[in-house]
Structures are given as C-alpha cells and as structure tokens.
Amino acid sequence: MTEAGEEPFAAPPTPGLLLAAGSGSRLGTPKALVDFRGERLVDRGVRMLRDGGCRPVVVVLGAAVAPVPGAVTVRNPEWGSGMGSSLRAGLDALPAAAEHVVIALVDQPFVGPRAVRRLIRAAARGASVAVATYGGERRNPVLIAREHFAEVARLATGDTGARPFLRAHPELVVPVPCDDVGDPADIDTPADLSALRSRPDPPG
C-alpha cells in the first residue's frame, strides 16, 4: 500500500523483529500475552509489522512462550538479563539474505504499519539507519542495515537495545516523522494498560 502523494517503490523483503521476551514485572504479567482489544499484544505487534510490509516477522519470546501465528518464534533463554540479549537473539535468527531489519517492541500497541512502511522506504532511498520520530523525539520502530548488526549486538547490553548504537552514530540516523500515523506510548503498568485501552486507535 502506497501513501497518498508517494511513489511506489520496489525493495527486497525486509524482516521485522518484535522483542517480546520480558516478564512485565511492573505490569504483573508477561506483556506478550496481554489481551488488548481482543488480541494478544504479541499478535498485534506481528500484524503491525506484516501490514507494514515486513517478511518474515521474527518474535523473541522468553518469560512466556506460546505459538504466534504468522511469525517465526525464537526463545531467548537469557531473557532475564534484559532487552539486549533478546535483540542479539533476534538478530542472530534473521535470514542470511536480509539487508535490513525493522525492530519493534511488543508494549507499544499504537505504533502503526505506516511507520514501518516509511522506514522501509527510507532504506530504499539509501538510509542504513532510520528511526521513527514523534514530536521530534526518537522512539520506535527502528530500521538498521545488516552492515551494522554486529556493532548493534555488541553494544546491546543489559536492558538496552539499539539505543547505545544510535547514540554512538548520530551521523547515520535518518529521522522519519510518524506523528500522523501512530503513537509510541508504551505499557509498563496496569494504569498504562487501562489508559491505552480507553483511547481510540490512532490513524495508521
């Protein structure tokens, strides 16, 4: 699907990587399995990446393990060490032919597929790193080219994902405004979940 006013483009398939391994300690349950408007957050995240054009979609699970239709699942046995180990596990599981990956988090149900499409379009135009921005602030999802996977994995320690790499290489980052197609609000607590359930879906 092409957005209004933008030309179609052809690009190799770009995998999507959904990080969904955490226990949801502040929420009281693993976020991946939380019901949000009739579907699990993990299924909503997979749908967002697939609707955005990602093939295949790889999901990293850990605290909770369950079948995820439409995705390749990878279990991170070190999930308790934080997001960094899940990112490394996910990058290792990507197809060898993948030139880029779009990385998303399971606890942001209002990030939209059009944000994913904009990142893939940025890659088709030559970006090796692209980040969705909202109000000028870098959030998710993030697109990264294979040439950077090794350094991203090396810098992803503890409960940090791609952020240390992005901070180390600001010259590579192409910001992709997505204010009009989604909202990066995340779910950390029961109050967050209740608040987002009461809001309408944003466009995109």
Coordinates of C-alpha atoms in Angstrom, one line a residue:
M1 CA 0.0 0.0 0.0
T2 CA 1.4 3.4 -1.0
E3 CA 0.7 6.5 1.0
A4 CA -1.0 9.4 -0.8
G5 CA 1.4 11.6 -2.7
E6 CA 4.3 9.0 -2.6
E7 CA 5.5 6.9 -5.5
P8 CA 5.6 3.1 -5.3
F9 CA 8.9 1.5 -4.7
A10 CA 10.5 -1.9 -5.0
A11 CA 12.8 -3.3 -2.4
P12 CA 13.9 -6.7 -1.2
P13 CA 11.8 -8.1 1.6
T14 CA 12.7 -6.6 5.0
P15 CA 12.2 -8.8 8.1
G16 CA 10.5 -7.5 11.1
L17 CA 11.8 -8.2 14.6
L18 CA 9.5 -8.0 17.6
L19 CA 11.0 -8.0 21.0
A20 CA 8.5 -9.7 23.4
A21 CA 10.6 -11.6 26.0
G22 CA 10.1 -9.6 29.2
S23 CA 8.2 -10.7 32.3
G24 CA 6.3 -7.4 32.6
S25 CA 7.4 -7.1 36.3
R26 CA 5.7 -3.8 36.8
L27 CA 2.6 -4.9 34.9
G28 CA 2.4 -8.2 36.8
T29 CA 2.3 -10.5 33.7
P30 CA 4.3 -11.0 30.5
K31 CA 3.3 -8.3 28.1
A32 CA 3.4 -10.6 25.1
L33 CA 0.2 -12.4 26.3
V34 CA -1.8 -9.4 27.5
D35 CA -5.1 -9.0 25.8
F36 CA -5.6 -5.7 24.1
R37 CA -8.9 -5.2 22.3
G38 CA -9.4 -8.9 21.6
E39 CA -5.9 -9.9 20.6
R40 CA -2.7 -10.5 22.4
L41 CA -0.1 -7.7 22.3
V42 CA 2.3 -10.1 20.5
D43 CA -0.3 -10.8 17.8
R44 CA -1.0 -7.1 17.4
G45 CA 2.7 -6.4 17.0
V46 CA 3.1 -9.1 14.4
R47 CA 0.2 -7.8 12.5
M48 CA 1.6 -4.3 12.6
L49 CA 4.9 -5.4 11.1
R50 CA 3.3 -7.6 8.5
D51 CA 0.9 -4.9 7.4
G52 CA 3.9 -2.6 7.2
G53 CA 5.5 -4.9 4.6
C54 CA 7.9 -7.0 6.8
R55 CA 8.6 -10.6 5.7
P56 CA 9.3 -12.7 7.7
V57 CA 8.4 -11.5 11.2
V58 CA 10.6 -12.9 14.0
V59 CA 9.4 -12.7 17.6
V60 CA 11.7 -13.1 20.5
L61 CA 10.0 -14.7 23.5
G62 CA 11.3 -15.5 26.9
A63 CA 9.2 -15.2 30.1
A64 CA 6.2 -16.6 28.3
V65 CA 6.4 -19.0 25.4
A66 CA 3.4 -19.6 23.1
P67 CA 2.6 -20.2 19.4
V68 CA 2.5 -16.9 17.4
P69 CA 0.7 -17.4 14.1
G70 CA 2.3 -15.6 11.2
A71 CA 5.7 -15.3 12.8
V72 CA 8.9 -17.2 13.5
T73 CA 9.4 -17.5 17.2
V74 CA 12.8 -17.6 19.0
R75 CA 13.2 -18.2 22.7
N76 CA 15.8 -16.2 24.5
P77 CA 16.9 -18.3 27.5
E78 CA 18.7 -15.3 28.9
W79 CA 15.6 -13.0 28.8
G80 CA 16.1 -12.1 32.4
S81 CA 19.3 -10.2 31.7
G82 CA 17.3 -7.6 29.8
M83 CA 16.4 -6.4 26.3
G84 CA 20.0 -6.5 25.0
S85 CA 20.1 -10.3 25.0
S86 CA 16.7 -10.5 23.2
L87 CA 17.9 -8.1 20.5
R88 CA 21.1 -10.2 20.0
A89 CA 19.0 -13.4 19.8
G90 CA 16.6 -11.8 17.3
L91 CA 19.4 -10.5 15.0
D92 CA 21.0 -14.0 15.0
A93 CA 17.7 -15.5 13.9
L94 CA 17.2 -13.3 10.8
P95 CA 17.6 -14.7 7.3
A96 CA 21.1 -14.5 6.0
A97 CA 19.9 -12.6 2.9
A98 CA 18.2 -9.9 4.9
E99 CA 19.7 -6.5 4.1
H100 CA 17.8 -4.6 6.8
V101 CA 15.5 -5.2 9.8
V102 CA 12.7 -3.2 11.4
I103 CA 12.8 -3.6 15.1
A104 CA 9.7 -3.0 17.3
L105 CA 8.7 -3.5 20.9
V106 CA 5.6 -5.6 22.0
D107 CA 4.4 -3.0 24.5
Q108 CA 3.6 -0.2 22.1
P109 CA 0.2 -1.1 20.6
F110 CA -0.4 2.2 18.9
V111 CA 2.7 2.1 16.6
G112 CA 1.2 1.8 13.2
P113 CA 2.1 -0.1 10.0
R114 CA 2.6 3.1 8.0
A115 CA 5.5 3.9 10.3
V116 CA 7.1 0.6 9.2
R117 CA 6.4 1.4 5.6
R118 CA 8.1 4.8 6.0
L119 CA 11.2 3.2 7.5
I120 CA 11.4 0.6 4.6
R121 CA 11.0 3.5 2.1
A122 CA 13.9 5.3 3.8
A123 CA 16.1 2.3 3.4
A124 CA 15.1 2.0 -0.3
R125 CA 16.3 5.6 -0.6
G126 CA 19.7 4.7 0.9
A127 CA 19.4 5.0 4.6
S128 CA 21.2 2.4 6.6
V129 CA 19.7 3.5 9.9
A130 CA 16.2 5.1 10.2
V131 CA 14.2 5.9 13.3
A132 CA 10.6 6.8 13.7
T133 CA 10.1 10.1 15.5
Y134 CA 7.2 11.6 17.3
G135 CA 7.3 15.3 18.2
G136 CA 10.9 15.3 17.1
E137 CA 11.8 12.6 19.6
R138 CA 13.3 9.3 18.5
R139 CA 11.2 6.3 19.5
N140 CA 10.2 3.1 17.7
P141 CA 10.3 1.3 15.4
V142 CA 13.9 1.4 14.2
L143 CA 15.4 0.2 10.9
I144 CA 19.0 -1.0 10.8
A145 CA 21.1 -2.3 7.9
R146 CA 23.0 -5.6 8.2
E147 CA 26.3 -3.9 8.0
H148 CA 25.6 -2.6 11.5
F149 CA 24.2 -5.7 13.1
A150 CA 27.5 -6.8 14.7
E151 CA 28.0 -3.4 16.4
V152 CA 24.4 -3.2 17.4
A153 CA 24.7 -6.6 19.1
R154 CA 28.0 -5.8 20.8
L155 CA 26.6 -2.6 22.3
A156 CA 23.2 -4.1 23.3
T157 CA 23.9 -5.0 27.0
G158 CA 21.6 -5.2 30.0
D159 CA 18.2 -3.7 29.4
T160 CA 19.2 -1.6 26.4
G161 CA 18.5 -2.4 22.8
A162 CA 19.7 -0.4 19.8
R163 CA 19.9 2.9 21.7
P164 CA 23.6 2.7 22.5
F165 CA 24.4 2.2 18.8
L166 CA 22.2 5.1 17.8
R167 CA 23.8 7.4 20.3
A168 CA 27.3 6.3 19.1
H169 CA 26.4 7.1 15.5
P170 CA 24.2 10.1 15.2
E171 CA 25.6 10.8 11.7
L172 CA 23.9 7.6 10.4
V173 CA 20.4 8.2 11.8
V174 CA 17.7 9.3 9.4
P175 CA 14.7 10.6 11.4
V176 CA 11.4 9.6 9.9
P177 CA 8.4 11.7 11.2
C178 CA 5.5 9.5 12.2
D179 CA 3.4 11.8 14.4
D180 CA 0.4 11.4 12.0
V181 CA 0.4 7.6 11.7
G182 CA 0.9 6.4 15.3
D183 CA 1.7 6.9 18.9
P184 CA 4.7 5.3 20.7
A185 CA 3.0 5.2 24.2
D186 CA 4.1 2.1 26.0
I187 CA 2.6 -0.2 28.6
D188 CA 4.6 -0.6 31.7
T189 CA 1.9 -0.7 34.5
P190 CA -1.7 -1.6 34.9
A191 CA -2.6 2.1 34.8
D192 CA -0.8 2.4 31.4
L193 CA -2.8 -0.5 30.1
S194 CA -6.1 0.8 31.3
A195 CA -5.3 4.3 29.9
L196 CA -4.5 2.9 26.4
R197 CA -7.5 0.6 26.3
S198 CA -9.7 3.6 26.8
R199 CA -8.2 5.6 23.9
P200 CA -9.1 5.2 20.2
D201 CA -6.6 3.8 17.8
P202 CA -4.5 6.5 16.1
P203 CA -4.5 6.7 12.3
G204 CA -2.1 4.3 10.5

